[in-house]
XYZ file of C-alpha atoms in Angstrom:
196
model
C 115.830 171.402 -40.999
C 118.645 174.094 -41.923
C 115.265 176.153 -43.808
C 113.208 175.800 -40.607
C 110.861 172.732 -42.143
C 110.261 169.425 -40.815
C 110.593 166.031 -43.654
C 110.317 162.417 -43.615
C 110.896 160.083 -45.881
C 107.844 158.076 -47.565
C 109.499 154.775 -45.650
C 109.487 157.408 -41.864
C 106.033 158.448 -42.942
C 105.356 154.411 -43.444
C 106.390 153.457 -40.020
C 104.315 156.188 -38.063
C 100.984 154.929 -39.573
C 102.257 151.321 -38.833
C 102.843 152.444 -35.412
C 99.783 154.125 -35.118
C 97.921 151.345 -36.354
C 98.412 149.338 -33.103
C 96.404 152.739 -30.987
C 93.968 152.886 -33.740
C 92.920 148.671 -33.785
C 91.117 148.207 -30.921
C 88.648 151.002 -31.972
C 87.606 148.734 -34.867
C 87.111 151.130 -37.867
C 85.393 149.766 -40.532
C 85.301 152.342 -43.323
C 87.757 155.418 -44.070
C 87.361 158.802 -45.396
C 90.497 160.392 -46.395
C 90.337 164.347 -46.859
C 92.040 165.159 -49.813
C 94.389 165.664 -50.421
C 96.762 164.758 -47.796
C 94.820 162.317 -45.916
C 94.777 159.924 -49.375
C 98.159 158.265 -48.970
C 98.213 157.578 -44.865
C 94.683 155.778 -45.445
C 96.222 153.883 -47.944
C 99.336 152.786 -45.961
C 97.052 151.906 -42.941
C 95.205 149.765 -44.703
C 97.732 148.008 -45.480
C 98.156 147.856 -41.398
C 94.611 147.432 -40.296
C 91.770 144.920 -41.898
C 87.437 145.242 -42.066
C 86.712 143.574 -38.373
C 83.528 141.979 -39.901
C 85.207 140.116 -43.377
C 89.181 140.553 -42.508
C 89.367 142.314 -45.766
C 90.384 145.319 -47.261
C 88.622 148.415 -45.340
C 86.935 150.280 -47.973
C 88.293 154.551 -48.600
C 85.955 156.691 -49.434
C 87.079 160.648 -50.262
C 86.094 163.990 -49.434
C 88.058 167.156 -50.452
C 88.669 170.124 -48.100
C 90.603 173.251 -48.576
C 91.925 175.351 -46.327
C 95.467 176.508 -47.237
C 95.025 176.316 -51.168
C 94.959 178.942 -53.794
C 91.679 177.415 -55.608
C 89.905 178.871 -58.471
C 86.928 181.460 -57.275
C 88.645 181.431 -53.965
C 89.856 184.553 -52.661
C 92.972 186.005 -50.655
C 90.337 186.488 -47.254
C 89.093 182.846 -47.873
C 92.840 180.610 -47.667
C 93.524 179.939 -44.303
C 90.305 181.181 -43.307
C 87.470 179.297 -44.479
C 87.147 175.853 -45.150
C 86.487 175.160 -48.918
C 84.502 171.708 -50.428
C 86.190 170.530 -53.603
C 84.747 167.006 -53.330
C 82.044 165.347 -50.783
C 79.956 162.207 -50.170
C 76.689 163.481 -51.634
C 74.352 160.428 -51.698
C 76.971 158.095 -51.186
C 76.726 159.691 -47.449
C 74.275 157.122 -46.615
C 76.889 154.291 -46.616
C 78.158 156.012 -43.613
C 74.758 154.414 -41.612
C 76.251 151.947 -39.171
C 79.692 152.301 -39.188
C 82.917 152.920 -37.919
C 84.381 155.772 -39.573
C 88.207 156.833 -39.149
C 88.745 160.431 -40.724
C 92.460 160.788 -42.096
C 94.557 163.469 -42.453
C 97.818 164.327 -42.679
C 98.445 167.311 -40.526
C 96.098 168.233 -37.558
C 97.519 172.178 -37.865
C 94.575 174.190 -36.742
C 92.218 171.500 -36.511
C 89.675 173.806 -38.513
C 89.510 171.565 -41.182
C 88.996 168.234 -38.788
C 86.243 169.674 -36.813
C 84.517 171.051 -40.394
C 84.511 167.622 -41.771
C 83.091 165.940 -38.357
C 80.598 168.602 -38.343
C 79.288 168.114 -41.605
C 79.442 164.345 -41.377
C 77.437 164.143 -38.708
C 74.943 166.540 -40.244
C 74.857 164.439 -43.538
C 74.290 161.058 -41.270
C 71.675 163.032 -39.093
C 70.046 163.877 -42.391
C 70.468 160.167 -43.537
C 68.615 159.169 -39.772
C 65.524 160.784 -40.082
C 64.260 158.193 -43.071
C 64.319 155.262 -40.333
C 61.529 154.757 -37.574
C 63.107 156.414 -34.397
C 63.581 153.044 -32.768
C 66.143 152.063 -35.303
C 67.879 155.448 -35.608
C 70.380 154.610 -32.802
C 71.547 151.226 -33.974
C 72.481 153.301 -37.417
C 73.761 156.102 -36.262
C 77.955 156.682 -37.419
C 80.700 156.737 -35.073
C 83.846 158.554 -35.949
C 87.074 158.657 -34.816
C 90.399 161.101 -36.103
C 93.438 159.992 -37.325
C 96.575 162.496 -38.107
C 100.052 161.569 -39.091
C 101.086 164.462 -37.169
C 99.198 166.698 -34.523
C 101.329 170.149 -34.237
C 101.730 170.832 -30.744
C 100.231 174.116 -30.598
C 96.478 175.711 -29.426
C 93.943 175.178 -31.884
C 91.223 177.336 -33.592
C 88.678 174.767 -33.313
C 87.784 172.097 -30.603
C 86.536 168.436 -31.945
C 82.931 166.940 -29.932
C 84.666 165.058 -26.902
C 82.914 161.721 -27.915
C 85.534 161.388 -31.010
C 88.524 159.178 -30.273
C 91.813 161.194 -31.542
C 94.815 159.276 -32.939
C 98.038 160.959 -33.672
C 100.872 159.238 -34.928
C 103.052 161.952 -33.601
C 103.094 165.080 -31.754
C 105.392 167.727 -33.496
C 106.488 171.132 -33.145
C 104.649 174.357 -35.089
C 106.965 174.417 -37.891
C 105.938 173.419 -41.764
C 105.862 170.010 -42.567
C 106.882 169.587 -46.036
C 105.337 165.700 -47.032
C 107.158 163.342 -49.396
C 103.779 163.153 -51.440
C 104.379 167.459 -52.275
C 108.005 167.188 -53.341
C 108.638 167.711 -57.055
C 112.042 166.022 -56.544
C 111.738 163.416 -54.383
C 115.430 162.484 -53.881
C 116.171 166.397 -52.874
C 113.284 165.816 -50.516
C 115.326 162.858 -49.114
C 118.328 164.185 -48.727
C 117.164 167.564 -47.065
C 115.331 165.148 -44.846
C 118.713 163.659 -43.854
C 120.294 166.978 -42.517
């Protein structure tokens, strides 16, 4: 940490979702959505970790992509860190959220902006999804979500997530960058700069 930036290892990164796992089991999640594109390798490792409670298989990952910290084409210098951009969502395929048990995975929870946008807008797509069932069945379909982070900085946030979401963190760390195995260019400098 000699440059002021936290590291682990893919194997460190490994064994805090495995960890994690055990918190996250008992709330049964039956479907993922990974926001891109740091969330896509944790909900990979944790399903290795944690099975479908109805079949015992595989849990199923579906993707959305959110942007807050990137340089993106037609974004502008007010926009990064700012506003949350959508590179990727559901669309239509928001409807296979009716139902079920969805864990939303990230890597970082920094600000938590980009959490509470994607719970947000969830819930508005599954709201939207609602309204084409009779009323009486609307509450047997409706989602529930929960949050999983690798990491949750310890530090006040700029946004506040609906207090009927479970949160899972698989650790708390300080406010300092995390630089994540899956963004190094040279891996084995990664390592060993994780080692000092």
């Amino acid at each position: 940490m000699s440059d002021g930036h936290l590291r682990a290892t893919y194997n460190e990164i490994h064994a805090i979702i495995g960890k994690a796992s055990e918190k996250i089991a008992p709330w049964n999640p039956d479907l993922f959505v990974a926001i891109g594109g740091g969330g896509f390798f944790p909900a990979r490792v944790l399903r290795s970790f944690l099975k479908h409670p109805g079949t015992g298989k595989n849990i199923s990952i579906q993707a959305i992509g959110l942007s807050l910290y990137e340089e993106l084409p037609g974004t502008t210098s007010e926009q990064i860190g700012r506003e949350v951009i959508r590179t990727q969502w559901l669309g239509p395929e928001s409807r296979a959220l009716l139902g079920r048990r969805v864990l939303i995975i990230d890597e970082v929870d920094d600000s938590r902006t980009t959490l509470a946008y994607a719970i947000k807008e969830l819930q508005l797509d599954v709201e939207e999804q609602l309204k084409s069932f009779p009323e009486a069945e609307r509450e047997a379909k409706r989602t529930k979500f929960a949050v999983f982070v690798v990491h949750n900085k310890k530090k006040p946030k700029a946004a506040e997530l609906p207090a009927d979401i479970p949160y899972f963190a698989g650790e708390e760390i300080d406010d300092l960058w995390f630089d994540y195995p899956w963004e190094a260019r040279d891996i084995y400098e990664h390592d060993r700069l994780t080692l000092e």
